[in-house]
């Protein structure tokens, strides 16, 4: 049995405390009124907040038709007041977005682990049985993580923030000056009750599978027959079908609808690739940690090698999807779509291109060597870069639509990461103490114990 | 050794009481024997189809593209449909030999040789279309960036059609090398068994002096792994590039970002269906039922089911996003597919690709050989229609209603397609008579872990 070391426990609690304080500070320091924003803006030299005249101009041009907040740029609004109000909304969104990115990122990591876990069952993998309990431990975060996401979604629906611009009732009110035809056309799908109902269905579906598969896994430890194993196999296949559909819709709902004028058919699979590679990386990191503490005696360097291969492979896969989406939109340069990348390229250039280095170039160069894939510290190093890179990926997906040019990575963002990381560590490692780290009763256990590549 | 251990729950991959020698004999039998009457009948039919198709091609080149059913609006139809269809079919071979190798799937060993052969013959068919659909195919070499007397006039590297040239030619050469490397030990086996001097000479040449030393095997394995690692991204990128012929455009129904992975999924889907069609016949006529077992057929059906579901998910995504986008051209493109003059093709595609693979959820159906054979044909019909629907329905009605038109193929369009099917079978039939259709060296490597007799011997003790 694993024992949660008091050092790690204190660390996770410390992270949560620091995180909460920082998140609180983020909300406290966000401007409350337009006046505050104006004062702040006058401190900055003319227009520098948007990176100079040319960039502001570019942005205006690109967003002339499709504005982040959904309303068509109105001539009468085009003065300093409107701009200040716009910036106020962005700045008020910042602590919320910072929190949302982190909450979503960690929840999707544990969802990704659950998918990987289900894949191990349906593919009858023989190598990964000794890692199943590690994966189960990580998915223990799923109920907490998804409920936290849901809380943010509910708060957004109650207009506590402006993360989802389409939730603004004025956009679909034909009598309002802010009326937006496009948003109105989408209201059959983008409306709060349906949006929240869908979220409930995804969250319940995922957690149900996680709960039952964990129960069956524990029951299998003492079972004499293969009945439970077979049931697990079937349920995992069912879950994967549910996941394929729910993940697509989840990506449209929770991420794509932030830029609700924009659309891309590839988007859902791209999001999936991003959190799947992060999930495998997390499995590798937790495994290496537990192994270093002497808990996973059956895990050898071949298991680490396999995990590192998946980190490598899925990193390439993510890049493939990232590039496909980018190239196709860049190539045909259709105004409705290209605004998405125009804002990202003009306002988020460093993180936007930096993430490609972190998510592709670095892991690919590091993990192509088969000896390196067996060296724990190299895998950990690659893993940390991959995780940071995919945090940036989620950041880039969410921030431009919520805070626009007013972004930065400061106290609110880092605190939100620390808070969720502390919570993640606390829940995952607590869950690991609940059951033996070796799942007995799986018919492939012996293959996994003897696994050598 | 750990590598010989296998969980008792895994079903045997080699049926019966086989020894290494039995495997050799079984694999060599079709090559060493004589062709029977049925082989000659099928061969002659395929040859006739091929010759007819070749005649149509020559007629096209001699007379002009106007002999086809194309018009000013629909400039691509059967030519590119068939091209994409054949390339798609070719993808399963690389998937089986490369991706399944990376995932250490032992069951691939009995089917990889034929799947790769199928890849190569399918890519050859595909490769015909980019040339014959040119208005001036004799200028075809202009697509290559070679220094010349026109002040070194070069190609424009921005066109996906040029990327196609690189993708297809690289794909064909890498697949060929991958296939041939795997063949070396098997050709050596045929060389060593040959009794007639002519055969001995031929297989001696083909096997490159393979003598099976430890060092050779070690390098052989490493080369296979490296090639598998290279072929996997290649297989994804080739069909991705093919998909970009459409997706980079601004045509509603073509311009969509999901095309790259969705075309790849569709390619795997149709490719596996073709492998299924061929192997179900081959295991019977070549007496290879002990190696290509019901389990192989079932596993291929499962892959067909999974990729079919992915394709289905992509169809629904496209439909949803077309509505969600609020772009009326996009919405109309999909409305036109479902209710326009080619609705029959659309619903044919939907039925074949989305509904039919779902039958495979039933264990009874996916372990039925007759049913699997039927579905594998249905899937390939569906995938032909998928490409046809994407290409023609998006072209025949797009931005300007004054340019709306219809398309119907001429006999030359059809003749060329039939000709490539004939050519494919000519090549495949010749292959099946002269090549070792099962990678015997690989199958021997799993005999002791996955052979029925050895499994019984091992697991019998403690059960």
Short mmCIF file of N, CA, C and O in Angstrom, two decimals, chain A residues 259-347:
data_model
loop_
_atom_site.label_atom_id
_atom_site.label_comp_id
_atom_site.label_asym_id
_atom_site.label_seq_id
_atom_site.Cartn_x
_atom_site.Cartn_y
_atom_site.Cartn_z
N UNK A 259 -14.96 31.79 -28.69
CA UNK A 259 -14.89 32.59 -29.93
C UNK A 259 -16.10 32.18 -30.75
O UNK A 259 -15.97 31.45 -31.73
N UNK A 260 -17.28 32.63 -30.36
CA UNK A 260 -18.46 31.95 -30.87
C UNK A 260 -18.80 32.29 -32.31
O UNK A 260 -19.73 31.73 -32.87
N UNK A 261 -18.06 33.21 -32.92
CA UNK A 261 -18.28 33.43 -34.36
C UNK A 261 -17.39 32.52 -35.19
O UNK A 261 -17.57 32.38 -36.38
N UNK A 262 -16.43 31.96 -34.52
CA UNK A 262 -15.46 31.15 -35.25
C UNK A 262 -15.84 29.68 -35.17
O UNK A 262 -16.50 29.24 -34.24
N UNK A 263 -15.41 28.92 -36.16
CA UNK A 263 -15.73 27.49 -36.18
C UNK A 263 -14.64 26.76 -36.92
O UNK A 263 -14.00 27.30 -37.81
N UNK A 264 -14.40 25.53 -36.50
CA UNK A 264 -13.45 24.69 -37.21
C UNK A 264 -13.86 23.26 -36.95
O UNK A 264 -14.10 22.86 -35.81
N UNK A 265 -13.95 22.48 -38.02
CA UNK A 265 -14.40 21.10 -37.84
C UNK A 265 -13.36 20.25 -37.12
O UNK A 265 -13.70 19.29 -36.45
N UNK A 266 -12.10 20.61 -37.29
CA UNK A 266 -11.05 19.79 -36.69
C UNK A 266 -10.94 20.01 -35.18
O UNK A 266 -10.35 19.21 -34.46
N UNK A 267 -11.52 21.11 -34.70
CA UNK A 267 -11.22 21.60 -33.36
C UNK A 267 -11.29 20.54 -32.26
O UNK A 267 -10.40 20.42 -31.42
N UNK A 268 -12.37 19.74 -32.27
CA UNK A 268 -12.57 18.79 -31.17
C UNK A 268 -11.43 17.78 -31.10
O UNK A 268 -10.95 17.43 -30.02
N UNK A 269 -10.99 17.32 -32.26
CA UNK A 269 -9.93 16.32 -32.25
C UNK A 269 -8.60 16.93 -31.84
O UNK A 269 -7.75 16.29 -31.23
N UNK A 270 -8.47 18.21 -32.19
CA UNK A 270 -7.26 18.93 -31.80
C UNK A 270 -7.19 19.06 -30.28
O UNK A 270 -6.15 18.79 -29.66
N UNK A 271 -8.31 19.45 -29.67
CA UNK A 271 -8.36 19.55 -28.21
C UNK A 271 -8.05 18.19 -27.58
O UNK A 271 -7.28 18.08 -26.61
N UNK A 272 -8.62 17.16 -28.17
CA UNK A 272 -8.39 15.81 -27.65
C UNK A 272 -6.90 15.47 -27.67
O UNK A 272 -6.34 14.98 -26.68
N UNK A 273 -6.25 15.74 -28.79
CA UNK A 273 -4.82 15.43 -28.88
C UNK A 273 -4.05 16.17 -27.81
O UNK A 273 -3.12 15.63 -27.19
N UNK A 274 -4.46 17.40 -27.54
CA UNK A 274 -3.73 18.20 -26.56
C UNK A 274 -3.84 17.61 -25.16
O UNK A 274 -2.85 17.48 -24.44
N UNK A 275 -5.05 17.22 -24.76
CA UNK A 275 -5.12 16.72 -23.38
C UNK A 275 -4.73 15.26 -23.28
O UNK A 275 -4.34 14.80 -22.22
N UNK A 276 -4.78 14.53 -24.40
CA UNK A 276 -4.33 13.14 -24.33
C UNK A 276 -2.82 13.07 -24.10
O UNK A 276 -2.34 12.29 -23.26
N UNK A 277 -2.08 13.89 -24.80
CA UNK A 277 -0.62 13.85 -24.61
C UNK A 277 -0.29 14.33 -23.19
O UNK A 277 0.59 13.77 -22.52
N UNK A 278 -1.02 15.32 -22.69
CA UNK A 278 -0.77 15.77 -21.32
C UNK A 278 -1.09 14.64 -20.33
O UNK A 278 -0.40 14.47 -19.33
N UNK A 279 -2.14 13.88 -20.64
CA UNK A 279 -2.54 12.81 -19.73
C UNK A 279 -1.47 11.73 -19.67
O UNK A 279 -1.09 11.28 -18.58
N UNK A 280 -0.98 11.31 -20.82
CA UNK A 280 0.05 10.27 -20.82
C UNK A 280 1.30 10.77 -20.09
O UNK A 280 1.94 10.03 -19.33
N UNK A 281 1.61 12.04 -20.30
CA UNK A 281 2.75 12.62 -19.62
C UNK A 281 2.55 12.58 -18.11
O UNK A 281 3.47 12.25 -17.35
N UNK A 282 1.34 12.90 -17.67
CA UNK A 282 1.05 12.86 -16.24
C UNK A 282 1.22 11.45 -15.68
O UNK A 282 1.78 11.26 -14.60
N UNK A 283 0.73 10.46 -16.45
CA UNK A 283 0.91 9.08 -15.99
C UNK A 283 2.40 8.79 -15.82
O UNK A 283 2.83 8.22 -14.82
N UNK A 284 3.19 9.21 -16.80
CA UNK A 284 4.63 8.95 -16.73
C UNK A 284 5.25 9.63 -15.52
O UNK A 284 6.05 9.03 -14.79
N UNK A 285 4.85 10.88 -15.27
CA UNK A 285 5.45 11.61 -14.14
C UNK A 285 5.10 10.95 -12.82
O UNK A 285 5.96 10.75 -11.95
N UNK A 286 3.82 10.61 -12.65
CA UNK A 286 3.41 9.99 -11.38
C UNK A 286 4.09 8.63 -11.22
O UNK A 286 4.56 8.28 -10.13
N UNK A 287 4.19 7.89 -12.32
CA UNK A 287 4.86 6.58 -12.26
C UNK A 287 6.32 6.73 -11.85
O UNK A 287 6.80 6.00 -10.98
N UNK A 288 6.99 7.65 -12.49
CA UNK A 288 8.41 7.84 -12.16
C UNK A 288 8.56 8.25 -10.69
O UNK A 288 9.44 7.75 -9.98
N UNK A 289 7.66 9.10 -10.22
CA UNK A 289 7.73 9.52 -8.82
C UNK A 289 7.54 8.33 -7.89
O UNK A 289 8.34 8.08 -6.98
N UNK A 290 6.46 7.57 -8.12
CA UNK A 290 6.17 6.44 -7.23
C UNK A 290 7.29 5.41 -7.28
O UNK A 290 7.68 4.83 -6.27
N UNK A 291 7.80 5.19 -8.48
CA UNK A 291 8.89 4.23 -8.65
C UNK A 291 10.12 4.69 -7.85
O UNK A 291 10.78 3.88 -7.19
N UNK A 292 10.39 5.99 -7.92
CA UNK A 292 11.59 6.50 -7.22
C UNK A 292 11.44 6.36 -5.71
O UNK A 292 12.42 6.30 -4.98
N UNK A 293 10.18 6.30 -5.23
CA UNK A 293 9.96 6.11 -3.80
C UNK A 293 9.89 4.62 -3.46
O UNK A 293 9.60 4.25 -2.31
N UNK A 294 10.10 3.77 -4.46
CA UNK A 294 10.16 2.33 -4.19
C UNK A 294 8.80 1.66 -4.11
O UNK A 294 8.67 0.59 -3.52
N UNK A 295 7.76 2.26 -4.70
CA UNK A 295 6.44 1.66 -4.57
C UNK A 295 6.05 0.72 -5.71
O UNK A 295 5.26 -0.18 -5.52
N UNK A 296 6.58 0.97 -6.88
CA UNK A 296 6.11 0.18 -8.02
C UNK A 296 7.20 -0.83 -8.40
O UNK A 296 7.93 -0.61 -9.35
N UNK A 297 7.24 -1.94 -7.65
CA UNK A 297 8.35 -2.86 -7.89
C UNK A 297 8.26 -3.56 -9.23
O UNK A 297 9.26 -3.98 -9.79
N UNK A 298 7.06 -3.70 -9.77
CA UNK A 298 6.92 -4.41 -11.04
C UNK A 298 7.12 -3.53 -12.26
O UNK A 298 7.07 -4.00 -13.38
N UNK A 299 7.28 -2.23 -12.01
CA UNK A 299 7.47 -1.33 -13.15
C UNK A 299 8.96 -1.28 -13.47
O UNK A 299 9.77 -0.97 -12.60
N UNK A 300 9.29 -1.59 -14.72
CA UNK A 300 10.71 -1.52 -15.10
C UNK A 300 10.90 -0.43 -16.16
O UNK A 300 9.96 0.26 -16.54
N UNK A 301 12.15 -0.31 -16.63
CA UNK A 301 12.38 0.80 -17.55
C UNK A 301 11.70 0.59 -18.91
O UNK A 301 11.54 1.53 -19.67
N UNK A 302 11.27 -0.63 -19.20
CA UNK A 302 10.52 -0.83 -20.44
C UNK A 302 9.14 -0.17 -20.37
O UNK A 302 8.64 0.34 -21.38
N UNK A 303 8.55 -0.20 -19.18
CA UNK A 303 7.25 0.48 -19.03
C UNK A 303 7.43 1.99 -19.22
O UNK A 303 6.61 2.64 -19.88
N UNK A 304 8.50 2.52 -18.63
CA UNK A 304 8.76 3.95 -18.79
C UNK A 304 9.01 4.26 -20.27
O UNK A 304 8.53 5.26 -20.81
N UNK A 305 9.75 3.37 -20.91
CA UNK A 305 10.05 3.52 -22.33
C UNK A 305 8.76 3.60 -23.15
O UNK A 305 8.61 4.45 -24.02
N UNK A 306 7.81 2.72 -22.84
CA UNK A 306 6.56 2.73 -23.58
C UNK A 306 5.79 4.02 -23.35
O UNK A 306 5.25 4.61 -24.29
N UNK A 307 5.75 4.45 -22.11
CA UNK A 307 5.05 5.72 -21.82
C UNK A 307 5.71 6.86 -22.58
O UNK A 307 5.04 7.72 -23.16
N UNK A 308 7.04 6.87 -22.58
CA UNK A 308 7.75 7.94 -23.26
C UNK A 308 7.50 7.89 -24.77
O UNK A 308 7.43 8.92 -25.43
N UNK A 309 7.33 6.66 -25.29
CA UNK A 309 7.01 6.55 -26.72
C UNK A 309 5.65 7.17 -27.01
O UNK A 309 5.47 7.83 -28.03
N UNK A 310 4.71 6.93 -26.09
CA UNK A 310 3.41 7.55 -26.29
C UNK A 310 3.49 9.07 -26.19
O UNK A 310 2.82 9.79 -26.93
N UNK A 311 4.32 9.55 -25.24
CA UNK A 311 4.51 11.00 -25.14
C UNK A 311 5.04 11.56 -26.45
O UNK A 311 4.59 12.59 -26.96
N UNK A 312 6.00 10.85 -26.99
CA UNK A 312 6.60 11.25 -28.27
C UNK A 312 5.55 11.21 -29.39
O UNK A 312 5.34 12.18 -30.11
N UNK A 313 4.88 10.06 -29.49
CA UNK A 313 3.94 9.86 -30.59
C UNK A 313 2.79 10.84 -30.55
O UNK A 313 2.44 11.45 -31.56
N UNK A 314 2.21 11.02 -29.37
CA UNK A 314 1.07 11.93 -29.28
C UNK A 314 1.50 13.38 -29.43
O UNK A 314 0.70 14.22 -29.86
N UNK A 315 2.76 13.69 -29.08
CA UNK A 315 3.24 15.05 -29.32
C UNK A 315 3.27 15.33 -30.82
O UNK A 315 2.88 16.40 -31.28
N UNK A 316 3.74 14.34 -31.57
CA UNK A 316 3.76 14.50 -33.02
C UNK A 316 2.34 14.59 -33.55
O UNK A 316 2.03 15.41 -34.42
N UNK A 317 1.46 13.78 -33.00
CA UNK A 317 0.06 13.78 -33.43
C UNK A 317 -0.59 15.14 -33.16
O UNK A 317 -1.29 15.69 -34.01
N UNK A 318 -0.32 15.68 -31.97
CA UNK A 318 -0.86 17.00 -31.66
C UNK A 318 -0.37 18.02 -32.69
O UNK A 318 -1.14 18.83 -33.19
N UNK A 319 0.93 17.96 -32.98
CA UNK A 319 1.50 18.93 -33.91
C UNK A 319 0.86 18.79 -35.29
O UNK A 319 0.59 19.78 -35.97
N UNK A 320 0.61 17.53 -35.66
CA UNK A 320 -0.03 17.27 -36.95
C UNK A 320 -1.39 17.97 -37.02
O UNK A 320 -1.70 18.65 -37.99
N UNK A 321 -2.17 17.83 -35.95
CA UNK A 321 -3.49 18.44 -35.96
C UNK A 321 -3.40 19.96 -35.85
O UNK A 321 -4.12 20.70 -36.51
N UNK A 322 -2.48 20.43 -35.01
CA UNK A 322 -2.30 21.87 -34.88
C UNK A 322 -1.94 22.47 -36.23
O UNK A 322 -2.53 23.46 -36.66
N UNK A 323 -1.00 21.82 -36.90
CA UNK A 323 -0.54 22.36 -38.17
C UNK A 323 -1.62 22.24 -39.24
O UNK A 323 -1.80 23.16 -40.05
N UNK A 324 -2.36 21.12 -39.25
CA UNK A 324 -3.40 20.96 -40.26
C UNK A 324 -4.42 22.09 -40.15
O UNK A 324 -4.82 22.69 -41.14
N UNK A 325 -4.85 22.35 -38.91
CA UNK A 325 -5.86 23.37 -38.72
C UNK A 325 -5.32 24.74 -39.11
O UNK A 325 -5.95 25.51 -39.83
N UNK A 326 -4.10 25.00 -38.67
CA UNK A 326 -3.48 26.30 -38.95
C UNK A 326 -3.26 26.47 -40.45
O UNK A 326 -3.63 27.48 -41.04
N UNK A 327 -2.66 25.46 -41.07
CA UNK A 327 -2.32 25.58 -42.49
C UNK A 327 -3.56 25.81 -43.34
O UNK A 327 -3.58 26.68 -44.20
N UNK A 328 -4.61 25.03 -43.07
CA UNK A 328 -5.79 25.13 -43.93
C UNK A 328 -6.45 26.49 -43.79
O UNK A 328 -6.95 27.05 -44.77
N UNK A 329 -6.45 27.03 -42.57
CA UNK A 329 -7.09 28.33 -42.38
C UNK A 329 -6.21 29.45 -42.94
O UNK A 329 -6.68 30.37 -43.58
N UNK A 330 -4.92 29.31 -42.73
CA UNK A 330 -3.99 30.30 -43.27
C UNK A 330 -4.02 30.29 -44.79
O UNK A 330 -4.04 31.32 -45.44
N UNK A 331 -4.03 29.08 -45.36
CA UNK A 331 -3.90 28.92 -46.81
C UNK A 331 -5.08 29.58 -47.54
O UNK A 331 -4.89 30.33 -48.48
N UNK A 332 -6.30 29.26 -47.08
CA UNK A 332 -7.42 29.79 -47.86
C UNK A 332 -7.85 31.16 -47.37
O UNK A 332 -8.55 31.85 -48.10
N UNK A 333 -7.43 31.55 -46.17
CA UNK A 333 -7.54 32.95 -45.77
C UNK A 333 -8.96 33.50 -45.89
O UNK A 333 -9.16 34.60 -46.40
N UNK A 334 -9.94 32.71 -45.46
CA UNK A 334 -11.33 33.16 -45.51
C UNK A 334 -11.59 34.03 -44.28
O UNK A 334 -11.31 33.59 -43.17
N UNK A 335 -12.08 35.25 -44.46
CA UNK A 335 -12.15 36.19 -43.34
C UNK A 335 -12.83 35.66 -42.08
O UNK A 335 -12.37 35.91 -40.97
N UNK A 336 -13.95 34.92 -42.23
CA UNK A 336 -14.66 34.43 -41.04
C UNK A 336 -13.74 33.60 -40.15
O UNK A 336 -13.91 33.57 -38.94
N UNK A 337 -12.87 32.85 -40.78
CA UNK A 337 -12.07 31.91 -40.00
C UNK A 337 -10.75 32.48 -39.57
O UNK A 337 -10.24 32.17 -38.52
N UNK A 338 -10.19 33.31 -40.46
CA UNK A 338 -8.78 33.64 -40.26
C UNK A 338 -8.59 34.60 -39.10
O UNK A 338 -7.52 34.66 -38.51
N UNK A 339 -9.66 35.30 -38.69
CA UNK A 339 -9.56 36.20 -37.54
C UNK A 339 -9.01 35.47 -36.32
O UNK A 339 -8.30 36.04 -35.51
N UNK A 340 -9.40 34.20 -36.22
CA UNK A 340 -8.94 33.40 -35.07
C UNK A 340 -7.43 33.42 -34.96
O UNK A 340 -6.87 33.63 -33.89
N UNK A 341 -6.77 33.20 -36.09
CA UNK A 341 -5.31 33.17 -36.05
C UNK A 341 -4.71 34.57 -36.14
O UNK A 341 -3.61 34.79 -35.68
N UNK A 342 -5.45 35.52 -36.73
CA UNK A 342 -4.92 36.88 -36.79
C UNK A 342 -4.74 37.41 -35.38
O UNK A 342 -3.68 37.93 -35.02
N UNK A 343 -5.77 37.24 -34.53
CA UNK A 343 -5.62 37.74 -33.15
C UNK A 343 -4.51 36.99 -32.44
O UNK A 343 -3.72 37.59 -31.72
N UNK A 344 -4.46 35.72 -32.64
CA UNK A 344 -3.43 34.95 -31.93
C UNK A 344 -2.05 35.31 -32.42
O UNK A 344 -1.10 35.38 -31.64
N UNK A 345 -1.95 35.52 -33.70
CA UNK A 345 -0.62 35.80 -34.24
C UNK A 345 -0.17 37.22 -33.92
O UNK A 345 0.99 37.47 -33.68
N UNK A 346 -1.12 38.17 -33.88
CA UNK A 346 -0.68 39.53 -33.64
C UNK A 346 -0.54 39.81 -32.15
O UNK A 346 0.34 40.56 -31.75
N UNK A 347 -1.36 39.20 -31.33
CA UNK A 347 -1.33 39.56 -29.91
C UNK A 347 -0.66 38.51 -29.02
O UNK A 347 -0.32 38.80 -27.88
#
